[in-house]
Amino acid sequence: MDLKKIHYFFKAVEYKSFMQVGIVCHIGQTTMSKYIAVLEQELQTQLFIREHRTLTLTKQGKQFYEGMKNIYASYQTLRSEERRVGK
C-alpha cells in the first residue's frame, strides 16, 4: 500500500470528486481515478460509489477511512517532526 494513494484517498473523501482532487493535487483526473482503483484492488473492496461526478464512501470505504485516520495523522506528525529536527 502506497502512502500517496492514501493521501489521494483522503483528498477524495474531502472533495468528493476526482476532478477536484486532481486540480488541488496537480494530477489528472484519470490518474487520480486510477490511484483509487488500484487501492480498491489492493483492498479487494469498493471504497466509493461514483455517481454523476460525485463520490460517496461505501460502508467499507467508511470503515477504511476511520481505520486510517489515526495512522495517517501519526505519519503526518512524524514527517513534520523529522523536517523540524532536520533543519
Short mmCIF file of C-alpha atoms in Angstrom, two decimals:
data_model
loop_
_atom_site.label_atom_id
_atom_site.label_comp_id
_atom_site.label_asym_id
_atom_site.label_seq_id
_atom_site.Cartn_x
_atom_site.Cartn_y
_atom_site.Cartn_z
CA MET A 1 0.00 0.00 0.00
CA ASP A 2 1.40 3.33 -1.10
CA LEU A 3 1.01 6.36 1.18
CA LYS A 4 0.49 8.55 -1.87
CA LYS A 5 -2.67 6.56 -2.63
CA ILE A 6 -3.81 7.04 0.96
CA HIS A 7 -3.21 10.78 0.65
CA TYR A 8 -5.32 10.88 -2.51
CA PHE A 9 -7.98 8.73 -0.84
CA PHE A 10 -8.28 11.29 1.98
CA LYS A 11 -8.45 14.13 -0.55
CA ALA A 12 -11.19 12.28 -2.45
CA VAL A 13 -13.16 11.91 0.78
CA GLU A 14 -12.70 15.62 1.47
CA TYR A 15 -13.56 16.92 -2.01
CA LYS A 16 -15.99 14.15 -3.11
CA SER A 17 -14.67 14.48 -6.67
CA PHE A 18 -11.71 13.00 -8.55
CA MET A 19 -11.70 16.08 -10.78
CA GLN A 20 -11.42 18.48 -7.82
CA VAL A 21 -8.68 16.40 -6.21
CA GLY A 22 -6.81 16.35 -9.49
CA ILE A 23 -6.91 20.15 -9.62
CA VAL A 24 -5.84 20.57 -5.99
CA CYS A 25 -3.08 17.94 -6.20
CA HIS A 26 -1.93 18.90 -9.71
CA ILE A 27 -2.59 15.49 -11.26
CA GLY A 28 -5.01 14.43 -13.95
CA GLN A 29 -8.46 13.18 -13.07
CA THR A 30 -7.70 9.92 -14.89
CA THR A 31 -4.54 9.42 -12.84
CA MET A 32 -6.44 10.14 -9.65
CA SER A 33 -9.14 7.66 -10.60
CA LYS A 34 -6.51 5.02 -11.36
CA TYR A 35 -4.81 5.52 -7.97
CA ILE A 36 -8.11 4.86 -6.22
CA ALA A 37 -8.90 1.89 -8.46
CA VAL A 38 -5.51 0.33 -7.61
CA LEU A 39 -6.12 0.96 -3.90
CA GLU A 40 -9.53 -0.70 -4.21
CA GLN A 41 -7.90 -3.68 -5.95
CA GLU A 42 -5.29 -3.96 -3.20
CA LEU A 43 -8.01 -3.89 -0.54
CA GLN A 44 -10.32 -6.07 -2.65
CA THR A 45 -13.27 -3.79 -1.96
CA GLN A 46 -15.01 -0.76 -3.44
CA LEU A 47 -14.34 2.38 -1.43
CA PHE A 48 -16.53 4.87 -3.32
CA ILE A 49 -19.87 4.97 -5.06
CA ARG A 50 -19.31 7.01 -8.20
CA GLU A 51 -22.43 8.91 -9.31
CA HIS A 52 -22.71 11.98 -11.51
CA ARG A 53 -19.10 13.08 -10.87
CA THR A 54 -19.72 12.84 -7.11
CA LEU A 55 -18.07 10.37 -4.75
CA THR A 56 -19.73 8.83 -1.71
CA LEU A 57 -17.99 6.40 0.61
CA THR A 58 -19.29 2.84 0.69
CA LYS A 59 -19.69 1.09 4.05
CA GLN A 60 -16.25 -0.46 3.50
CA GLY A 61 -14.88 2.93 2.48
CA LYS A 62 -16.11 4.46 5.73
CA GLN A 63 -14.51 1.66 7.73
CA PHE A 64 -11.22 2.10 5.88
CA TYR A 65 -11.36 5.89 6.35
CA GLU A 66 -11.98 5.58 10.10
CA GLY A 67 -9.23 2.99 10.46
CA MET A 68 -6.67 5.01 8.50
CA LYS A 69 -7.33 8.42 10.11
CA ASN A 70 -5.09 7.88 13.13
CA ILE A 71 -2.42 6.05 11.16
CA TYR A 72 -2.25 8.80 8.55
CA ALA A 73 -2.29 11.56 11.19
CA SER A 74 0.59 9.85 13.02
CA TYR A 75 2.53 9.62 9.77
CA GLN A 76 1.97 13.32 9.03
CA THR A 77 3.10 14.26 12.56
CA LEU A 78 6.23 12.15 12.24
CA ARG A 79 7.06 13.79 8.89
CA SER A 80 6.65 17.25 10.40
CA GLU A 81 8.87 16.38 13.35
CA GLU A 82 11.56 14.94 11.07
CA ARG A 83 11.58 18.10 8.96
CA ARG A 84 11.83 20.31 12.04
CA VAL A 85 14.67 18.25 13.58
CA GLY A 86 16.48 18.07 10.26
CA LYS A 87 16.81 21.87 9.98
#
